[in-house]
């Protein structure tokens, strides 16, 4: 499925259909003569890397593209350089300023793209892996790097890595659109470097930069009034919540953080997607909510745990000034559901509608701030409160470079943030279910069985919404041994 990132709206709008109702002042430029604090999300990411004692691959975003055709190498390098000049977050480092983490914005430097010649018989895949896996220096940046492997006169491989502290999934769509526009403009401009490439590319000047957003967000948190109501709700909702989701694993959890993982993809028949849509419409909600409710029911039955906190990922770009920014804005909402095994699916779905609506209406509060207020005990190797997340599939705009055939090469190794992440969405051909998992905890076959059981439960629930959840779970073959 393709959700075009150059039509930027929160991807969850299509599934949840609820917009945040908070009235927050628009953003403005922060004083560049004063220290600019890191955002809450950046602080959490920075501390996570310090704990890992190295650059954790789950904290980076890797993109690899195979380019066929006549490539203008200098135009591509110029496009990257202007992109980094345009987005301050990509040339930012971090330092402790007293007791706080602050952003140190660097000036545009030398050409970002490394161009290397690769001879026949060399291990290109290994060279790409080594490049994208190379640690970032968060002290001084840059937080984007790119290497162009020239394998032939008209064949190239482009490897790109972002540190997650500077980008998110939405940012990848912006990256693709702007790089394509800048490359087109650079090709047309020829060797004349006096021309303003972003202007030639039709890219408007950014009203704010990510550091401005971070300063504004931290100011709201320190003021206290803007977040007070939402924080009180989160604290009340999460009081006494379980510290973890007791999902049975194939191996014991290690105290060391790991990034290695895998993905299982399943499809849902068009007829079954239509049933999901009808159930959603009859309950005044969206297909995403039905997907979420069925997943909560699956987790509860699999864990024998009927009080669950699951993270729901949102793009967190309600303000128009944030839509064109590359940056780490994504937020995770801790959605808690409680029920009994004999609760009818229809009743449980209504509960999920209420919890998701409530969560999304208070989505402006960073998860890191919620966790600070809850003051939860920390266990090595276990993320606090949320170990399982759900997100809407949001394929961003593909990379298109004039005159070239561009193939996006999937990573040969997947790096994951959470124990388990469910991605769901619909296409004209049916539904898509993807489960990312940590390899240190789960065998591939276990997650395949879990994914298949989820689809069976979803289909059974939509066929008879009045069935109790334990009956649906039994019919789907869900238990401690799948």
Short mmCIF file of C-alpha atoms in Angstrom, two decimals:
data_model
loop_
_atom_site.label_atom_id
_atom_site.label_comp_id
_atom_site.label_asym_id
_atom_site.label_seq_id
_atom_site.Cartn_x
_atom_site.Cartn_y
_atom_site.Cartn_z
CA UNK A 1 0.00 0.00 0.00
CA UNK A 2 1.17 3.53 -0.67
CA UNK A 3 0.32 6.47 1.55
CA UNK A 4 1.91 9.41 -0.18
CA UNK A 5 4.07 11.39 2.20
CA UNK A 6 3.77 14.52 0.05
CA UNK A 7 0.14 14.64 1.19
CA UNK A 8 1.13 14.75 4.86
CA UNK A 9 -1.61 13.97 7.30
CA UNK A 10 -1.35 11.81 10.39
CA UNK A 11 -1.52 8.24 9.00
CA UNK A 12 -3.74 7.14 11.88
CA UNK A 13 -6.43 9.59 10.78
CA UNK A 14 -7.45 7.09 8.12
CA UNK A 15 -8.01 4.37 10.68
CA UNK A 16 -8.86 6.09 13.95
CA UNK A 17 -10.65 9.13 12.51
CA UNK A 18 -10.01 11.08 15.69
CA UNK A 19 -7.95 14.27 15.77
CA UNK A 20 -6.41 15.77 18.87
CA UNK A 21 -8.67 18.49 20.23
CA UNK A 22 -6.00 20.27 22.29
CA UNK A 23 -5.52 23.90 21.36
CA UNK A 24 -1.80 24.57 21.39
CA UNK A 25 -0.12 27.76 20.26
CA UNK A 26 1.64 27.56 16.93
CA UNK A 27 5.37 27.10 16.87
CA UNK A 28 7.94 29.84 16.49
CA UNK A 29 11.71 30.03 16.15
CA UNK A 30 13.77 29.38 19.26
CA UNK A 31 16.55 31.72 20.34
CA UNK A 32 19.71 30.36 18.70
CA UNK A 33 21.87 32.27 21.19
CA UNK A 34 20.55 30.14 24.07
CA UNK A 35 20.97 26.38 24.62
CA UNK A 36 18.27 24.42 22.82
CA UNK A 37 17.13 21.35 24.78
CA UNK A 38 16.66 17.97 23.18
CA UNK A 39 13.06 16.85 22.77
CA UNK A 40 11.63 14.31 25.22
CA UNK A 41 11.86 11.59 22.59
CA UNK A 42 15.47 12.49 21.81
CA UNK A 43 16.40 12.36 25.50
CA UNK A 44 14.88 8.88 25.75
CA UNK A 45 16.74 7.73 22.63
CA UNK A 46 20.03 9.27 23.80
CA UNK A 47 19.84 7.55 27.20
CA UNK A 48 18.91 4.26 25.53
CA UNK A 49 22.09 4.42 23.50
CA UNK A 50 24.18 5.24 26.58
CA UNK A 51 22.77 2.15 28.32
CA UNK A 52 23.57 0.04 25.27
CA UNK A 53 27.18 1.32 25.50
CA UNK A 54 27.37 1.28 21.70
CA UNK A 55 25.30 2.28 18.71
CA UNK A 56 22.29 -0.02 18.89
CA UNK A 57 21.19 -0.95 15.37
CA UNK A 58 17.53 -0.72 16.44
CA UNK A 59 18.17 3.00 16.92
CA UNK A 60 19.04 3.57 13.26
CA UNK A 61 17.00 3.61 10.05
CA UNK A 62 18.65 1.90 7.09
CA UNK A 63 17.70 2.41 3.44
CA UNK A 64 19.38 0.65 0.51
CA UNK A 65 18.53 1.34 -3.14
CA UNK A 66 19.68 -0.28 -6.36
CA UNK A 67 20.00 2.32 -9.13
CA UNK A 68 20.02 1.33 -12.80
CA UNK A 69 20.58 3.87 -15.56
CA UNK A 70 22.69 6.94 -16.23
CA UNK A 71 23.30 8.48 -12.79
CA UNK A 72 24.61 12.03 -12.41
CA UNK A 73 26.80 11.41 -9.38
CA UNK A 74 27.65 15.04 -8.70
CA UNK A 75 23.97 16.01 -8.88
CA UNK A 76 23.14 13.31 -6.33
CA UNK A 77 25.88 14.44 -3.93
CA UNK A 78 24.72 18.06 -4.25
CA UNK A 79 21.13 16.99 -3.54
CA UNK A 80 22.23 15.28 -0.32
CA UNK A 81 24.30 18.28 0.75
CA UNK A 82 21.37 20.67 0.28
CA UNK A 83 19.07 18.28 2.14
CA UNK A 84 21.39 18.31 5.16
CA UNK A 85 21.76 22.08 4.92
CA UNK A 86 17.96 22.39 4.76
CA UNK A 87 17.21 20.23 7.84
CA UNK A 88 19.22 21.29 10.91
CA UNK A 89 18.43 18.08 12.79
CA UNK A 90 20.60 16.09 10.37
CA UNK A 91 23.69 18.06 11.39
CA UNK A 92 23.01 18.15 15.11
CA UNK A 93 25.04 16.70 17.96
CA UNK A 94 24.20 16.39 21.65
CA UNK A 95 25.91 17.47 24.85
CA UNK A 96 25.05 17.66 28.52
CA UNK A 97 24.37 21.29 29.41
CA UNK A 98 24.30 21.23 33.19
CA UNK A 99 21.66 18.63 34.09
CA UNK A 100 19.97 18.70 30.70
CA UNK A 101 20.70 17.29 27.26
CA UNK A 102 21.02 20.04 24.66
CA UNK A 103 21.29 20.12 20.88
CA UNK A 104 24.44 21.42 19.23
CA UNK A 105 23.64 22.45 15.66
CA UNK A 106 26.58 22.14 13.31
CA UNK A 107 27.27 24.17 10.19
CA UNK A 108 26.96 22.47 6.78
CA UNK A 109 30.20 20.62 6.19
CA UNK A 110 31.95 18.76 3.42
CA UNK A 111 30.07 16.62 0.94
CA UNK A 112 28.06 14.00 2.78
CA UNK A 113 28.04 11.21 0.18
CA UNK A 114 31.02 8.88 -0.02
CA UNK A 115 31.53 7.53 -3.53
CA UNK A 116 33.41 4.24 -3.84
CA UNK A 117 34.22 2.00 -6.76
CA UNK A 118 33.38 -1.68 -6.31
CA UNK A 119 35.16 -4.22 -8.46
CA UNK A 120 33.62 -7.44 -9.71
CA UNK A 121 33.86 -10.24 -7.20
CA UNK A 122 33.95 -7.95 -4.18
CA UNK A 123 31.50 -8.65 -1.39
CA UNK A 124 29.08 -5.77 -1.97
CA UNK A 125 26.43 -7.02 0.46
CA UNK A 126 29.00 -7.25 3.24
CA UNK A 127 30.32 -3.76 2.47
CA UNK A 128 26.76 -2.35 2.61
CA UNK A 129 26.08 -4.08 5.93
CA UNK A 130 29.29 -2.77 7.43
CA UNK A 131 28.52 0.77 6.26
CA UNK A 132 24.95 1.02 7.55
CA UNK A 133 25.95 -0.73 10.78
CA UNK A 134 28.76 1.69 11.56
CA UNK A 135 28.16 3.57 14.84
CA UNK A 136 27.05 7.20 14.83
CA UNK A 137 28.78 9.82 16.92
CA UNK A 138 25.97 11.55 18.78
CA UNK A 139 28.38 14.10 20.18
CA UNK A 140 28.95 15.89 16.91
CA UNK A 141 26.87 14.32 14.13
CA UNK A 142 25.97 14.32 11.31
CA UNK A 143 23.00 12.03 11.92
CA UNK A 144 22.69 11.01 8.28
CA UNK A 145 25.32 9.28 6.19
CA UNK A 146 25.26 7.94 2.65
CA UNK A 147 27.60 5.90 0.48
CA UNK A 148 27.29 5.32 -3.26
CA UNK A 149 28.77 2.02 -4.42
CA UNK A 150 29.61 2.22 -8.13
CA UNK A 151 29.37 -1.32 -9.49
CA UNK A 152 29.24 -0.49 -13.19
CA UNK A 153 28.89 2.36 -15.64
CA UNK A 154 25.11 2.41 -15.16
CA UNK A 155 24.66 0.32 -12.02
CA UNK A 156 24.97 1.69 -8.49
CA UNK A 157 23.90 0.83 -4.96
CA UNK A 158 23.03 3.69 -2.62
CA UNK A 159 23.17 2.95 1.11
CA UNK A 160 21.71 5.48 3.55
CA UNK A 161 21.55 5.43 7.34
CA UNK A 162 19.76 7.86 9.66
CA UNK A 163 20.04 7.79 13.42
CA UNK A 164 16.51 7.41 14.78
CA UNK A 165 17.15 10.37 17.11
CA UNK A 166 16.88 12.57 13.99
CA UNK A 167 14.20 10.82 11.91
CA UNK A 168 11.12 8.61 11.97
CA UNK A 169 8.91 6.78 9.48
CA UNK A 170 7.16 9.96 8.33
CA UNK A 171 10.57 11.53 7.74
CA UNK A 172 11.41 8.87 5.16
CA UNK A 173 8.62 10.09 2.92
CA UNK A 174 9.95 13.67 3.18
CA UNK A 175 13.47 12.40 2.47
CA UNK A 176 12.36 10.60 -0.70
CA UNK A 177 10.30 13.51 -2.04
CA UNK A 178 12.92 16.19 -1.33
CA UNK A 179 15.91 14.15 -2.53
CA UNK A 180 14.11 13.45 -5.82
CA UNK A 181 13.23 17.14 -6.30
CA UNK A 182 16.76 18.30 -5.43
CA UNK A 183 18.36 15.72 -7.74
CA UNK A 184 16.11 16.83 -10.61
CA UNK A 185 17.01 20.47 -9.94
CA UNK A 186 20.74 19.68 -9.69
CA UNK A 187 20.67 17.82 -12.99
CA UNK A 188 19.00 20.82 -14.63
CA UNK A 189 21.32 23.35 -13.03
CA UNK A 190 24.46 21.69 -14.34
CA UNK A 191 27.78 22.76 -12.79
CA UNK A 192 26.50 26.20 -11.73
CA UNK A 193 26.74 26.05 -7.93
CA UNK A 194 25.65 29.65 -7.44
CA UNK A 195 22.02 28.69 -8.01
CA UNK A 196 19.79 28.10 -5.00
CA UNK A 197 18.99 24.42 -5.46
CA UNK A 198 16.08 24.19 -2.99
CA UNK A 199 14.38 27.13 -4.71
CA UNK A 200 14.93 25.55 -8.13
CA UNK A 201 13.46 22.33 -6.76
CA UNK A 202 10.30 24.15 -5.67
CA UNK A 203 10.87 23.40 -1.98
CA UNK A 204 9.51 26.22 0.19
CA UNK A 205 11.58 27.52 3.07
CA UNK A 206 10.80 25.68 6.30
CA UNK A 207 8.84 27.81 8.77
CA UNK A 208 10.63 26.15 11.69
CA UNK A 209 13.31 23.55 12.30
CA UNK A 210 13.18 20.45 14.51
CA UNK A 211 15.20 22.17 17.29
CA UNK A 212 12.43 24.81 17.41
CA UNK A 213 9.86 22.06 17.91
CA UNK A 214 11.97 20.49 20.67
CA UNK A 215 12.35 23.81 22.51
CA UNK A 216 8.60 24.48 22.22
CA UNK A 217 7.72 21.00 23.51
CA UNK A 218 10.04 21.29 26.50
CA UNK A 219 8.68 24.76 27.28
CA UNK A 220 5.15 23.34 27.41
CA UNK A 221 6.29 20.59 29.78
CA UNK A 222 8.08 23.02 32.09
CA UNK A 223 5.14 25.42 32.11
CA UNK A 224 2.96 22.58 33.37
CA UNK A 225 -0.45 23.99 32.49
CA UNK A 226 -0.75 22.72 28.91
CA UNK A 227 -0.03 19.09 29.80
CA UNK A 228 -1.59 19.07 33.29
CA UNK A 229 -5.00 17.68 32.30
CA UNK A 230 -3.56 15.04 29.98
CA UNK A 231 -0.91 13.93 32.47
CA UNK A 232 -3.56 13.59 35.19
CA UNK A 233 -5.61 11.40 32.87
CA UNK A 234 -2.63 9.20 31.97
CA UNK A 235 -1.66 8.80 35.61
CA UNK A 236 -5.22 7.83 36.57
CA UNK A 237 -5.58 5.45 33.61
CA UNK A 238 -2.24 3.71 34.24
CA UNK A 239 -2.33 3.53 38.04
CA UNK A 240 -1.67 -0.04 39.10
CA UNK A 241 -1.04 -1.19 35.53
CA UNK A 242 1.02 -4.37 35.08
CA UNK A 243 4.72 -3.74 34.59
CA UNK A 244 4.93 -6.11 31.63
CA UNK A 245 2.98 -8.18 29.14
CA UNK A 246 3.47 -11.79 30.18
CA UNK A 247 3.81 -13.14 26.65
CA UNK A 248 5.26 -16.68 26.68
CA UNK A 249 8.68 -16.70 25.01
CA UNK A 250 10.88 -19.41 23.55
CA UNK A 251 13.89 -18.22 25.54
CA UNK A 252 14.38 -16.32 28.81
CA UNK A 253 14.81 -12.57 28.59
CA UNK A 254 18.39 -11.31 28.80
CA UNK A 255 19.35 -8.26 30.83
CA UNK A 256 21.21 -6.95 27.75
CA UNK A 257 19.37 -4.96 25.09
CA UNK A 258 19.21 -6.65 21.70
CA UNK A 259 18.17 -5.40 18.28
CA UNK A 260 18.13 -8.54 16.13
CA UNK A 261 14.69 -9.51 14.94
CA UNK A 262 12.50 -10.83 12.16
CA UNK A 263 9.19 -10.22 10.46
CA UNK A 264 6.23 -12.44 9.62
CA UNK A 265 3.78 -11.22 6.98
CA UNK A 266 0.23 -12.50 6.59
CA UNK A 267 -2.57 -11.50 4.23
CA UNK A 268 -6.28 -11.20 4.94
CA UNK A 269 -8.77 -12.07 2.20
CA UNK A 270 -10.77 -9.18 0.69
CA UNK A 271 -14.04 -10.72 1.94
CA UNK A 272 -12.71 -10.79 5.49
CA UNK A 273 -11.47 -7.20 5.21
CA UNK A 274 -14.96 -6.23 4.10
CA UNK A 275 -16.32 -7.92 7.23
CA UNK A 276 -13.87 -5.94 9.37
CA UNK A 277 -14.99 -2.71 7.69
CA UNK A 278 -18.67 -3.52 8.28
CA UNK A 279 -18.10 -4.26 11.97
CA UNK A 280 -16.17 -1.01 12.30
CA UNK A 281 -18.94 0.98 10.61
CA UNK A 282 -21.65 -0.60 12.75
CA UNK A 283 -19.74 0.46 15.89
CA UNK A 284 -18.98 3.97 14.64
CA UNK A 285 -15.26 3.37 14.45
CA UNK A 286 -12.51 2.32 12.01
CA UNK A 287 -10.87 -0.83 10.75
CA UNK A 288 -7.73 -0.03 12.77
CA UNK A 289 -9.74 -0.17 16.00
CA UNK A 290 -11.13 -3.60 15.09
CA UNK A 291 -7.61 -4.82 14.27
CA UNK A 292 -6.41 -3.46 17.61
CA UNK A 293 -9.25 -5.05 19.62
CA UNK A 294 -8.63 -8.46 18.04
CA UNK A 295 -4.91 -8.18 18.82
CA UNK A 296 -5.63 -7.29 22.45
CA UNK A 297 -7.91 -10.32 22.68
CA UNK A 298 -5.13 -12.49 21.19
CA UNK A 299 -2.55 -11.19 23.67
CA UNK A 300 -4.89 -11.68 26.64
CA UNK A 301 -5.62 -15.29 25.71
CA UNK A 302 -1.99 -16.08 24.88
CA UNK A 303 -0.71 -14.50 28.12
CA UNK A 304 -3.69 -15.46 30.29
CA UNK A 305 -3.58 -11.79 31.29
CA UNK A 306 -6.66 -9.60 30.99
CA UNK A 307 -5.18 -6.29 32.10
CA UNK A 308 -2.86 -5.12 29.32
CA UNK A 309 -0.97 -1.99 28.30
CA UNK A 310 -0.15 -1.92 24.59
CA UNK A 311 1.58 0.93 22.78
CA UNK A 312 -0.13 2.57 19.79
CA UNK A 313 2.20 4.51 17.52
CA UNK A 314 1.10 7.90 16.14
CA UNK A 315 2.91 10.28 13.81
CA UNK A 316 2.33 13.21 16.21
CA UNK A 317 2.26 15.87 13.49
CA UNK A 318 -1.02 17.64 14.20
CA UNK A 319 0.54 21.07 13.74
CA UNK A 320 1.07 22.16 10.11
CA UNK A 321 4.55 23.50 10.90
CA UNK A 322 5.73 19.98 11.75
CA UNK A 323 4.44 18.24 8.61
CA UNK A 324 7.44 19.02 6.33
CA UNK A 325 10.12 18.37 8.99
CA UNK A 326 12.59 15.53 9.04
CA UNK A 327 12.84 14.69 12.72
CA UNK A 328 11.91 12.34 15.54
CA UNK A 329 8.31 13.33 16.33
CA UNK A 330 6.59 9.95 16.55
CA UNK A 331 4.86 9.23 19.86
CA UNK A 332 3.66 6.02 21.50
CA UNK A 333 0.39 6.04 23.41
CA UNK A 334 0.06 3.57 26.33
CA UNK A 335 -3.44 2.12 25.81
CA UNK A 336 -4.69 0.04 28.72
CA UNK A 337 -7.58 -2.41 28.32
CA UNK A 338 -9.21 -4.61 30.93
CA UNK A 339 -11.79 -7.32 30.40
CA UNK A 340 -12.74 -10.87 31.36
CA UNK A 341 -12.53 -13.99 29.17
CA UNK A 342 -16.33 -14.09 28.92
CA UNK A 343 -16.66 -10.52 27.62
CA UNK A 344 -18.37 -10.43 24.23
CA UNK A 345 -16.19 -9.12 21.40
CA UNK A 346 -18.74 -6.37 20.67
CA UNK A 347 -18.51 -5.09 24.25
CA UNK A 348 -14.72 -5.30 24.22
CA UNK A 349 -14.62 -3.42 20.91
CA UNK A 350 -16.63 -0.60 22.48
CA UNK A 351 -14.08 -0.43 25.29
CA UNK A 352 -11.24 -0.22 22.76
CA UNK A 353 -13.04 2.55 20.87
CA UNK A 354 -13.26 4.59 24.08
CA UNK A 355 -9.65 3.93 25.13
CA UNK A 356 -8.21 4.74 21.70
CA UNK A 357 -10.28 7.90 21.32
CA UNK A 358 -9.23 9.05 24.77
CA UNK A 359 -5.57 8.23 24.11
CA UNK A 360 -5.50 10.01 20.78
CA UNK A 361 -7.21 13.06 22.24
CA UNK A 362 -4.28 13.31 24.69
CA UNK A 363 -1.55 12.26 22.26
CA UNK A 364 0.36 15.53 22.57
CA UNK A 365 2.02 14.40 25.80
CA UNK A 366 5.35 12.62 25.08
CA UNK A 367 5.49 9.03 26.35
CA UNK A 368 8.80 9.82 28.05
CA UNK A 369 7.07 12.48 30.17
CA UNK A 370 4.28 10.06 31.10
CA UNK A 371 6.85 7.48 32.21
CA UNK A 372 8.67 10.11 34.28
CA UNK A 373 5.47 11.02 36.10
CA UNK A 374 4.62 7.37 36.76
CA UNK A 375 8.12 6.79 38.20
CA UNK A 376 8.09 3.10 37.30
CA UNK A 377 10.76 0.68 38.53
CA UNK A 378 13.27 -0.19 35.79
CA UNK A 379 14.31 -3.75 35.01
CA UNK A 380 17.43 -4.40 32.88
CA UNK A 381 16.47 -5.73 29.45
CA UNK A 382 12.78 -4.81 29.88
CA UNK A 383 11.32 -1.63 28.44
CA UNK A 384 9.15 0.12 31.05
CA UNK A 385 5.36 -0.36 30.77
CA UNK A 386 5.24 -1.08 27.01
CA UNK A 387 6.87 -4.09 25.38
CA UNK A 388 4.25 -4.70 22.65
CA UNK A 389 3.13 -2.06 20.14
CA UNK A 390 0.59 -1.67 17.34
CA UNK A 391 0.91 0.66 14.36
CA UNK A 392 -0.90 1.39 11.11
CA UNK A 393 1.08 0.45 8.03
CA UNK A 394 2.25 3.69 6.45
CA UNK A 395 4.33 3.15 3.35
CA UNK A 396 5.77 6.52 2.46
CA UNK A 397 6.37 7.86 -1.03
CA UNK A 398 8.92 5.75 -2.88
CA UNK A 399 12.21 7.21 -4.08
CA UNK A 400 12.05 8.26 -7.73
CA UNK A 401 15.14 9.68 -9.44
CA UNK A 402 14.78 11.07 -12.97
CA UNK A 403 16.11 8.75 -15.65
CA UNK A 404 16.78 5.90 -13.24
CA UNK A 405 15.15 2.67 -12.24
CA UNK A 406 15.18 2.64 -8.42
CA UNK A 407 14.67 -0.60 -6.49
CA UNK A 408 14.35 -0.46 -2.72
CA UNK A 409 16.34 -3.38 -1.31
CA UNK A 410 14.81 -4.83 1.90
CA UNK A 411 17.31 -5.25 4.76
CA UNK A 412 18.76 -8.73 5.10
CA UNK A 413 18.64 -8.28 8.86
CA UNK A 414 15.77 -6.67 10.73
CA UNK A 415 16.32 -4.55 13.82
CA UNK A 416 13.39 -4.11 16.17
CA UNK A 417 12.55 -1.88 19.13
CA UNK A 418 10.01 -3.98 21.03
CA UNK A 419 9.34 -7.58 21.96
CA UNK A 420 6.51 -7.67 19.42
CA UNK A 421 5.06 -5.06 17.03
CA UNK A 422 1.93 -5.51 14.97
CA UNK A 423 1.57 -3.51 11.76
CA UNK A 424 -1.88 -3.60 10.13
CA UNK A 425 -3.52 -1.99 7.13
CA UNK A 426 -5.84 -2.51 4.20
CA UNK A 427 -5.27 -2.40 0.46
CA UNK A 428 -7.61 -2.87 -2.52
CA UNK A 429 -6.33 -6.45 -2.65
CA UNK A 430 -7.11 -7.23 1.00
CA UNK A 431 -5.53 -6.76 4.42
CA UNK A 432 -1.91 -6.89 5.51
CA UNK A 433 -0.65 -8.08 8.88
CA UNK A 434 3.04 -7.87 9.77
CA UNK A 435 4.52 -9.00 13.07
CA UNK A 436 8.03 -7.85 13.99
CA UNK A 437 9.66 -9.82 16.80
CA UNK A 438 12.88 -10.03 18.78
CA UNK A 439 14.86 -13.10 17.77
CA UNK A 440 16.37 -13.44 21.23
CA UNK A 441 12.87 -14.13 22.61
CA UNK A 442 10.93 -15.86 19.83
CA UNK A 443 11.51 -18.49 17.18
CA UNK A 444 10.27 -17.64 13.70
CA UNK A 445 7.85 -20.58 13.75
CA UNK A 446 6.28 -19.32 16.99
CA UNK A 447 5.50 -15.93 15.46
CA UNK A 448 4.15 -17.56 12.28
CA UNK A 449 1.71 -19.53 14.44
CA UNK A 450 0.83 -16.40 16.41
CA UNK A 451 0.15 -14.43 13.23
CA UNK A 452 -2.06 -17.17 11.81
CA UNK A 453 -3.99 -17.43 15.08
CA UNK A 454 -4.51 -13.67 15.06
CA UNK A 455 -6.04 -13.74 11.58
CA UNK A 456 -8.31 -16.63 12.58
CA UNK A 457 -9.49 -14.77 15.70
CA UNK A 458 -10.08 -11.56 13.74
CA UNK A 459 -12.16 -13.36 11.11
CA UNK A 460 -14.16 -15.30 13.72
CA UNK A 461 -14.84 -12.16 15.77
CA UNK A 462 -16.14 -10.24 12.75
CA UNK A 463 -18.33 -13.19 11.78
CA UNK A 464 -20.02 -13.14 15.21
CA UNK A 465 -19.28 -10.10 17.37
CA UNK A 466 -21.50 -11.41 20.19
CA UNK A 467 -19.25 -14.41 20.86
CA UNK A 468 -17.30 -14.32 24.15
CA UNK A 469 -13.58 -13.75 23.77
CA UNK A 470 -12.63 -17.10 25.29
CA UNK A 471 -14.82 -18.91 22.76
CA UNK A 472 -13.21 -16.96 19.91
CA UNK A 473 -9.73 -17.67 21.27
CA UNK A 474 -10.46 -21.40 21.53
CA UNK A 475 -11.85 -21.48 18.00
CA UNK A 476 -8.72 -19.70 16.75
CA UNK A 477 -6.51 -22.27 18.48
CA UNK A 478 -4.93 -19.79 20.88
CA UNK A 479 -3.44 -21.08 24.07
CA UNK A 480 -0.15 -21.36 25.89
CA UNK A 481 0.95 -23.84 23.23
CA UNK A 482 -0.02 -22.67 19.75
#
